[in-house]
């Protein structure tokens, strides 16, 4: 529901604000005063389609809106609301426009989606939900859900199960042989890694051992030379350090005891080093078999790293991913064998339930059609017919196994046509009024704007239309542009659009009329007709 609207620098509107009633809002004015421009401002706000010839410098259109929980659910993908309030805003210049919802910039496509659920604008060029084929299924679904609740719930549970299986099925390639081929490849890769079964950092340890065995003679020579220098030669380090110890021992009492301690420590370290090197030398043996074993093992691990590396850690990661992918594919393999028959079975069940919904639903919708027919007759359109037409689907949908379209014809001889193809203007507005009045709360949009709804009708019919609009406004917020005083007489709020001049420039303005001003405006609208009816 739109509570207030502000327009700045749009067409001839310099700066206007309006607070709407929750019921019937009527807008009147002379031809050319700006009523069509006002409608275009509303359409611009709800669609983002701002005519370039109406854009002023630093212009804006904004509205304060509240929505129902049902609408909140429908627009949650475009706007997440903490409460039921929305402030829509369009700021524009001659070259660009910026769209906001609750202060956040949104794309034009989001504004269009939100706007389609905020208000329907019934004019010659408007696009409304009742003229949108995809909405007809939702509308019919809401009607049938109230009358066939247990059957609809049964379908919904089965469809949820079907959708879950369908999502799983979507992961299966079109050619199942691709799965079997991939399984074979993964098994080979896993077996290859498991057959070698490398350990953490094994490649580094093997490389070190390989280098050692590759240079065993050089190592022996170096260790032997080290032992000779330490003790085995006639003149060796052990002898020399011994002399140092003896000399320092002789003079230690003269203040060189600490130096003696260091020398003794060095002597001990030389002995320790000699023992270690000697042990290493005795341990080294030339082992061709061990060298070949290490060489082969290192080659196997390097081969794994070339395929699944470059590091051993990468090999482990690939191994884990192969295992997971194989498990997933084995599950898919099982699905291929089990899923298709299960889906086919559920699909048959859905079509069976869908057929029951169609049979019973046609009876329910016949009542709605009859109610719409009655409303149309009251609006002097007795030859106009509205029909809900069922078309069977090849695939079950959220709203059933049939596509439901609203069709209409305005003469006995004309064929039934989709609502969106019926001629626009006052005739279409009355058709839509009849449909929406019959549907009531089943149609979720809360605000309707009607233009030319009384076009081409006489005084008596205008009064009937006014009464219908007044009655309809008990359930919906209505904004009606009219030339008929009979319609204006039923307004909860009456606004007048008029022109004025300021500094030689012509502007349009909108004013809410008080009771006396309303009486005067309605008298002028009646013209020469004697005005007797008291304005409500």
XYZ file of C-alpha atoms in Angstrom:
536
model
C 0.000 0.000 0.000
C 1.290 3.442 -0.956
C 0.919 5.896 1.921
C 2.660 8.936 0.486
C 4.247 10.089 -2.773
C 6.613 12.949 -3.603
C 7.513 14.209 -7.097
C 10.168 16.830 -7.933
C 11.152 18.219 -11.330
C 9.239 15.638 -13.339
C 7.506 17.050 -16.406
C 5.404 20.021 -15.299
C 5.515 18.928 -11.642
C 7.911 21.194 -9.770
C 7.452 19.875 -6.233
C 4.340 18.028 -5.062
C 3.546 15.661 -2.191
C 0.436 13.602 -1.590
C -0.792 11.415 1.268
C -3.162 8.740 0.037
C -6.149 7.190 1.796
C -6.147 3.430 2.345
C -9.461 3.324 0.494
C -10.643 5.109 -2.663
C -8.489 7.981 -3.922
C -9.905 9.964 -6.858
C -7.918 12.372 -9.026
C -9.696 14.823 -11.314
C -8.716 17.790 -13.451
C -9.128 19.399 -16.829
C -7.736 17.687 -19.921
C -4.064 18.535 -20.249
C -3.729 19.494 -16.573
C -1.230 16.691 -15.895
C -3.216 13.589 -14.978
C -1.391 11.425 -17.535
C 1.883 12.882 -16.340
C 0.992 11.873 -12.780
C 0.386 8.296 -13.953
C 3.737 8.313 -15.779
C 5.427 9.416 -12.557
C 3.966 6.409 -10.740
C 4.976 4.060 -13.550
C 8.492 5.560 -13.532
C 8.823 4.908 -9.813
C 7.655 1.298 -10.083
C 9.477 0.355 -13.287
C 12.460 2.699 -13.567
C 11.368 3.624 -17.114
C 11.627 7.404 -16.907
C 10.678 9.224 -20.139
C 13.590 11.427 -21.215
C 11.278 14.293 -22.203
C 9.925 14.437 -18.613
C 13.262 14.407 -16.792
C 14.129 17.631 -15.036
C 17.464 18.592 -13.521
C 17.948 16.918 -10.102
C 14.516 15.311 -10.283
C 13.170 12.627 -7.981
C 10.147 10.458 -7.284
C 9.776 8.689 -3.942
C 7.115 6.815 -2.017
C 6.546 5.368 1.448
C 5.035 1.894 1.108
C 3.982 -0.982 3.354
C 3.601 -4.575 2.147
C 1.991 -7.775 3.383
C 3.924 -10.831 4.584
C 2.956 -12.630 1.365
C 4.522 -9.887 -0.775
C 7.608 -9.806 1.479
C 8.098 -13.485 0.688
C 7.710 -12.902 -3.062
C 10.317 -10.089 -3.165
C 12.807 -11.475 -0.628
C 15.261 -12.335 -3.428
C 15.372 -8.646 -4.380
C 14.859 -6.875 -1.046
C 15.307 -8.274 2.461
C 12.936 -6.420 4.791
C 13.227 -6.251 8.579
C 9.649 -4.961 8.798
C 6.829 -4.227 6.342
C 8.084 -0.781 5.259
C 9.722 0.200 1.967
C 10.905 3.610 0.810
C 11.320 3.529 -2.967
C 13.268 6.381 -4.506
C 14.293 7.345 -8.033
C 16.746 10.213 -8.501
C 17.365 11.341 -12.052
C 18.907 13.926 -14.335
C 18.543 14.262 -18.073
C 21.316 11.671 -18.577
C 21.122 9.156 -15.760
C 18.938 7.667 -13.008
C 19.694 5.996 -9.669
C 17.217 3.652 -7.972
C 17.081 3.004 -4.219
C 15.036 0.862 -1.853
C 15.320 1.732 1.841
C 18.420 3.800 1.073
C 20.270 1.026 -0.787
C 21.036 1.418 -4.483
C 19.365 -1.358 -6.484
C 19.419 -2.286 -10.196
C 16.484 -1.361 -12.389
C 15.515 -5.043 -12.733
C 15.048 -5.270 -8.932
C 12.925 -2.116 -8.925
C 10.696 -3.597 -11.641
C 10.177 -6.811 -9.650
C 9.399 -4.938 -6.416
C 7.167 -2.462 -8.218
C 5.093 -5.197 -9.864
C 4.017 -6.379 -6.398
C 3.454 -2.882 -4.965
C 0.848 -1.546 -7.385
C -0.953 -2.390 -10.593
C -1.406 0.453 -13.045
C -4.324 -0.139 -15.407
C -3.729 2.143 -18.367
C -3.343 1.701 -22.085
C 0.392 0.987 -21.839
C 0.635 -0.548 -18.377
C 1.988 -3.995 -17.569
C 0.187 -5.566 -14.609
C 0.422 -8.934 -12.919
C -2.998 -10.024 -14.191
C -1.635 -9.496 -17.705
C 1.462 -11.555 -16.950
C 0.965 -15.239 -17.932
C 3.364 -16.583 -15.277
C 1.259 -14.915 -12.557
C -1.915 -16.757 -13.594
C -0.560 -20.051 -12.227
C 0.213 -18.458 -8.852
C -3.213 -16.851 -8.781
C -5.023 -20.100 -9.595
C -2.820 -21.931 -7.089
C -3.845 -19.516 -4.304
C -7.519 -19.975 -5.200
C -7.344 -23.767 -5.298
C -5.198 -23.977 -2.158
C -8.078 -22.615 -0.091
C -10.628 -25.049 -1.539
C -8.443 -28.133 -2.157
C -5.951 -27.785 0.675
C -5.402 -31.503 1.453
C -4.972 -32.361 -2.231
C -2.590 -29.443 -2.784
C -0.554 -30.414 0.293
C -0.332 -33.990 -0.982
C 0.966 -32.693 -4.317
C 3.438 -30.311 -2.612
C 4.995 -33.076 -0.501
C 5.357 -35.327 -3.529
C 6.732 -32.455 -5.657
C 9.307 -31.620 -2.974
C 10.470 -35.242 -3.070
C 10.557 -35.117 -6.879
C 12.557 -31.861 -6.870
C 15.133 -33.331 -4.476
C 15.641 -36.331 -6.755
C 15.726 -34.075 -9.808
C 18.501 -31.966 -8.250
C 20.499 -35.140 -7.654
C 19.805 -36.263 -11.186
C 21.122 -32.952 -12.530
C 24.592 -33.906 -11.268
C 24.638 -36.941 -13.517
C 26.153 -36.319 -16.978
C 23.912 -36.779 -19.988
C 26.138 -39.706 -21.012
C 26.428 -42.152 -18.035
C 29.378 -43.877 -19.729
C 31.420 -40.822 -18.787
C 30.900 -41.726 -15.121
C 32.145 -45.282 -15.619
C 35.188 -44.034 -17.528
C 35.991 -41.542 -14.758
C 35.572 -44.236 -12.081
C 38.116 -46.458 -13.875
C 40.600 -43.589 -14.124
C 40.228 -42.671 -10.445
C 40.637 -46.280 -9.318
C 43.845 -46.554 -11.355
C 45.213 -43.308 -9.872
C 44.348 -44.331 -6.313
C 45.854 -47.817 -6.776
C 49.029 -46.307 -8.222
C 49.543 -44.067 -5.191
C 48.556 -46.780 -2.712
C 50.898 -49.337 -4.329
C 53.868 -47.056 -3.581
C 52.347 -45.677 -0.377
C 54.874 -42.875 0.279
C 55.418 -41.517 3.764
C 55.696 -37.899 4.834
C 59.114 -36.359 3.881
C 60.274 -39.766 2.598
C 61.651 -38.233 -0.585
C 64.015 -35.950 1.376
C 65.265 -38.824 3.533
C 65.850 -41.012 0.479
C 67.730 -38.280 -1.340
C 70.061 -37.871 1.616
C 70.700 -41.624 1.832
C 71.170 -41.854 -1.949
C 73.820 -39.120 -1.933
C 75.597 -40.834 0.916
C 75.748 -44.214 -0.803
C 76.739 -42.595 -4.095
C 79.871 -41.072 -2.488
C 80.904 -43.826 -0.054
C 84.579 -44.035 -1.138
C 85.077 -40.298 -0.810
C 83.484 -40.391 2.637
C 85.791 -43.254 3.749
C 88.875 -41.382 2.556
C 87.854 -38.185 4.302
C 87.034 -39.964 7.561
C 90.348 -41.904 7.473
C 92.279 -38.688 6.871
C 90.393 -37.077 9.783
C 91.372 -39.937 12.126
C 94.999 -39.658 10.990
C 95.108 -35.945 11.714
C 93.453 -36.414 15.075
C 95.635 -39.305 16.412
C 96.930 -41.826 13.912
C 99.796 -39.872 12.322
C 103.123 -39.427 14.090
C 102.493 -35.758 14.442
C 98.813 -35.328 15.192
C 96.475 -32.919 16.877
C 96.159 -35.107 19.983
C 99.914 -34.956 20.569
C 100.054 -31.230 19.988
C 97.138 -30.461 22.300
C 98.779 -32.721 24.894
C 101.889 -30.528 24.826
C 99.695 -27.468 25.237
C 98.059 -29.056 28.290
C 101.457 -29.924 29.808
C 102.805 -26.408 29.300
C 99.731 -24.708 30.756
C 99.744 -27.130 33.653
C 103.281 -26.027 34.538
C 102.269 -22.379 34.764
C 98.711 -22.734 35.952
C 99.653 -21.670 39.483
C 100.713 -18.322 38.052
C 97.208 -17.402 37.005
C 96.626 -19.620 33.946
C 94.283 -22.179 35.435
C 91.324 -21.115 33.283
C 93.386 -21.472 30.114
C 94.413 -24.922 31.307
C 90.742 -25.869 31.748
C 90.000 -24.797 28.150
C 92.920 -26.794 26.810
C 91.826 -29.900 28.732
C 88.274 -29.462 27.335
C 89.668 -29.282 23.800
C 91.679 -32.444 24.457
C 88.493 -34.208 25.628
C 86.562 -33.017 22.571
C 89.299 -34.277 20.238
C 89.061 -37.689 21.890
C 85.262 -37.628 21.565
C 85.433 -36.550 17.921
C 87.926 -39.296 17.169
C 85.604 -41.929 18.664
C 82.612 -40.665 16.693
C 84.473 -40.558 13.379
C 85.997 -43.972 14.039
C 82.543 -45.461 14.686
C 81.142 -43.870 11.517
C 84.013 -45.268 9.501
C 83.425 -48.804 10.815
C 79.679 -48.505 10.094
C 80.174 -47.589 6.422
C 79.986 -50.571 4.187
C 79.593 -50.739 0.460
C 76.105 -52.258 -0.130
C 75.137 -52.325 -3.847
C 71.790 -53.993 -3.133
C 70.769 -51.291 -0.665
C 71.914 -48.590 -3.085
C 69.763 -50.089 -5.838
C 66.786 -50.417 -3.506
C 66.991 -46.764 -2.469
C 67.511 -45.711 -6.068
C 64.407 -47.590 -7.212
C 62.292 -46.305 -4.325
C 63.336 -42.726 -5.008
C 62.512 -43.181 -8.699
C 58.995 -44.423 -7.853
C 58.304 -41.485 -5.574
C 59.662 -38.997 -8.119
C 57.373 -40.550 -10.718
C 54.392 -39.960 -8.432
C 55.487 -36.356 -7.933
C 55.738 -35.817 -11.680
C 52.164 -37.057 -12.122
C 50.462 -35.688 -9.048
C 52.966 -33.173 -7.641
C 55.134 -31.253 -7.881
C 55.597 -31.932 -4.145
C 54.922 -35.030 -2.073
C 52.372 -33.001 -0.137
C 50.534 -32.383 -3.426
C 50.498 -36.141 -4.030
C 48.756 -36.677 -0.678
C 46.200 -33.930 -1.475
C 45.438 -35.429 -4.880
C 45.050 -38.856 -3.297
C 42.436 -37.524 -0.845
C 40.571 -35.662 -3.594
C 40.605 -38.797 -5.798
C 39.097 -40.810 -2.948
C 36.337 -38.242 -2.368
C 35.530 -37.922 -6.068
C 35.429 -41.696 -6.420
C 33.005 -41.973 -3.485
C 30.773 -39.310 -5.094
C 30.840 -41.046 -8.457
C 30.119 -44.430 -6.921
C 27.107 -42.801 -5.249
C 26.058 -41.417 -8.634
C 26.502 -44.834 -10.165
C 24.111 -46.145 -7.583
C 21.747 -43.269 -8.318
C 21.770 -44.080 -12.014
C 20.601 -47.568 -11.210
C 17.994 -46.486 -8.656
C 17.066 -42.830 -9.294
C 15.491 -42.934 -12.742
C 12.896 -45.608 -11.897
C 12.066 -43.793 -8.646
C 11.675 -40.456 -10.436
C 9.473 -42.002 -13.103
C 7.262 -43.485 -10.421
C 6.915 -40.194 -8.515
C 6.316 -38.307 -11.765
C 3.395 -40.595 -12.575
C 2.013 -40.053 -9.079
C 2.306 -36.260 -9.511
C 0.427 -36.338 -12.805
C -2.244 -38.495 -11.181
C -2.665 -35.993 -8.320
C -2.465 -33.133 -10.835
C -5.355 -34.662 -12.759
C -7.451 -34.787 -9.574
C -6.572 -31.136 -8.863
C -7.587 -30.219 -12.415
C -10.947 -32.022 -12.229
C -11.870 -30.519 -8.857
C -10.131 -27.214 -9.639
C -12.251 -26.630 -12.754
C -15.355 -26.740 -10.542
C -13.827 -24.233 -8.105
C -12.698 -21.883 -10.880
C -16.124 -22.129 -12.547
C -17.514 -20.407 -9.442
C -14.907 -17.666 -9.802
C -15.752 -17.303 -13.496
C -19.441 -16.999 -12.571
C -18.640 -14.349 -9.971
C -16.555 -12.410 -12.519
C -19.405 -12.722 -15.052
C -21.789 -11.176 -12.520
C -19.430 -8.277 -11.902
C -19.017 -7.734 -15.650
C -22.774 -7.726 -16.149
C -23.109 -5.034 -13.489
C -20.508 -3.052 -15.415
C -22.608 -3.233 -18.620
C -20.343 -5.884 -20.167
C -22.790 -8.786 -20.229
C -21.293 -10.317 -23.377
C -17.797 -10.398 -21.915
C -16.597 -13.801 -20.700
C -13.618 -14.799 -18.591
C -12.283 -18.343 -18.494
C -9.480 -20.178 -16.717
C -7.962 -22.441 -19.376
C -5.925 -25.560 -18.463
C -3.011 -26.771 -20.608
C -1.227 -29.978 -19.627
C 2.501 -29.700 -18.974
C 5.150 -32.223 -19.967
C 6.930 -31.748 -16.643
C 5.385 -31.241 -13.163
C 5.757 -27.683 -11.873
C 5.516 -25.976 -8.509
C 1.893 -25.069 -9.213
C 0.768 -28.411 -10.623
C 0.813 -30.417 -13.833
C -1.251 -27.880 -15.785
C -0.514 -24.351 -16.950
C -3.509 -22.131 -16.190
C -4.166 -19.012 -18.252
C -6.817 -16.336 -17.857
C -8.572 -15.762 -21.169
C -11.353 -13.383 -22.143
C -13.611 -12.253 -24.963
C -15.693 -9.100 -25.180
C -18.286 -10.146 -27.788
C -20.273 -13.310 -28.440
C -18.575 -13.996 -31.754
C -14.976 -13.206 -30.760
C -12.661 -16.029 -29.649
C -11.221 -16.341 -26.180
C -7.863 -14.568 -26.076
C -5.189 -14.231 -23.373
C -5.903 -11.277 -21.057
C -2.683 -9.542 -22.173
C -3.992 -9.471 -25.787
C -7.363 -7.878 -25.001
C -7.611 -4.253 -26.244
C -6.425 -1.742 -23.675
C -8.343 1.272 -22.377
C -11.480 1.666 -20.303
C -12.909 -1.684 -21.433
C -9.862 -3.580 -20.206
C -9.857 -1.593 -16.961
C -13.448 -2.684 -16.275
C -12.564 -6.308 -17.080
C -9.645 -6.138 -14.663
C -11.850 -4.436 -12.042
C -14.378 -7.264 -12.332
C -11.673 -9.929 -12.054
C -9.943 -8.305 -9.108
C -13.190 -7.622 -7.279
C -14.201 -11.279 -7.683
C -10.761 -12.473 -6.568
C -10.528 -10.116 -3.578
C -7.743 -11.101 -1.188
C -6.603 -13.927 -3.467
C -4.896 -11.248 -5.593
C -1.910 -10.206 -3.466
C -1.238 -6.718 -4.905
C -2.781 -4.210 -2.493
C -2.871 -1.016 -4.569
C -4.574 -0.493 -7.932
C -4.526 2.543 -10.194
C -7.334 2.817 -12.770
C -7.276 5.248 -15.672
C -10.099 5.571 -18.219
C -12.188 3.020 -16.306
C -15.258 5.155 -17.035
C -14.255 5.912 -20.620
C -17.177 5.713 -23.057
C -19.881 5.006 -20.458
C -23.005 6.974 -19.618
C -23.977 8.735 -16.420
C -25.862 5.759 -14.960
C -23.003 3.325 -15.666
C -20.540 5.795 -14.166
C -22.523 5.697 -10.919
C -22.448 1.866 -10.965
C -18.686 1.926 -11.547
C -18.308 4.383 -8.668
C -20.223 2.070 -6.340
C -18.145 -0.920 -7.471
C -14.929 0.977 -6.863
C -16.128 2.092 -3.431
C -17.008 -1.471 -2.521
C -13.708 -2.773 -3.915
C -11.768 -0.165 -1.879
C -12.768 -1.974 1.312
C -10.222 -4.670 0.358
C -7.771 -2.764 -1.836
C -6.275 0.712 -1.980
C -7.514 2.380 -5.192
C -6.210 5.399 -7.086
C -8.659 6.389 -9.830
C -8.236 9.006 -12.551
C -11.700 10.037 -13.705
C -13.707 12.610 -15.636
C -16.975 11.366 -14.174
C -18.451 13.232 -11.166
C -20.433 10.100 -10.224
C -17.143 8.248 -9.621
C -15.513 11.207 -7.856
C -18.493 11.404 -5.499
C -17.494 8.093 -3.841
C -13.913 9.129 -3.007
C -12.437 8.799 0.460
C -9.917 11.394 -0.682
C -10.347 13.673 -3.676
C -7.349 15.284 -5.388
C -7.346 17.819 -8.195
C -4.564 18.374 -10.716
C -4.390 21.877 -12.178
C -1.972 24.190 -13.946
C -0.514 27.458 -12.702
C 2.103 29.953 -13.815
C 5.185 31.115 -11.947
C 7.613 33.652 -13.408
C 6.111 33.074 -16.815
C 6.587 29.271 -16.601
C 3.641 26.822 -16.545
C 3.605 24.111 -13.873
C 1.174 21.406 -12.760
C 0.141 20.954 -9.163
C -1.910 18.454 -7.151
C -4.117 19.470 -4.279
C -6.243 17.493 -1.815
C -9.731 19.014 -1.761
C -11.680 19.681 1.407
C -15.453 19.087 1.519
C -16.457 22.472 0.120
C -13.811 22.306 -2.600
C -14.992 18.807 -3.513
C -18.577 19.984 -3.893
C -17.440 22.825 -6.120
C -15.239 20.528 -8.250
C -18.006 17.944 -8.673
C -20.493 20.654 -9.629
C -18.099 21.817 -12.327
C -17.670 18.220 -13.520
C -21.482 17.835 -13.826
C -21.580 21.010 -15.906
C -25.117 21.958 -16.923
C -26.615 18.937 -15.146
C -28.494 19.905 -11.989
C -26.381 18.846 -9.027
C -28.608 17.473 -6.300
C -26.736 14.560 -4.731
C -24.955 15.403 -1.534
C -21.260 14.654 -1.656
C -20.403 11.905 0.795
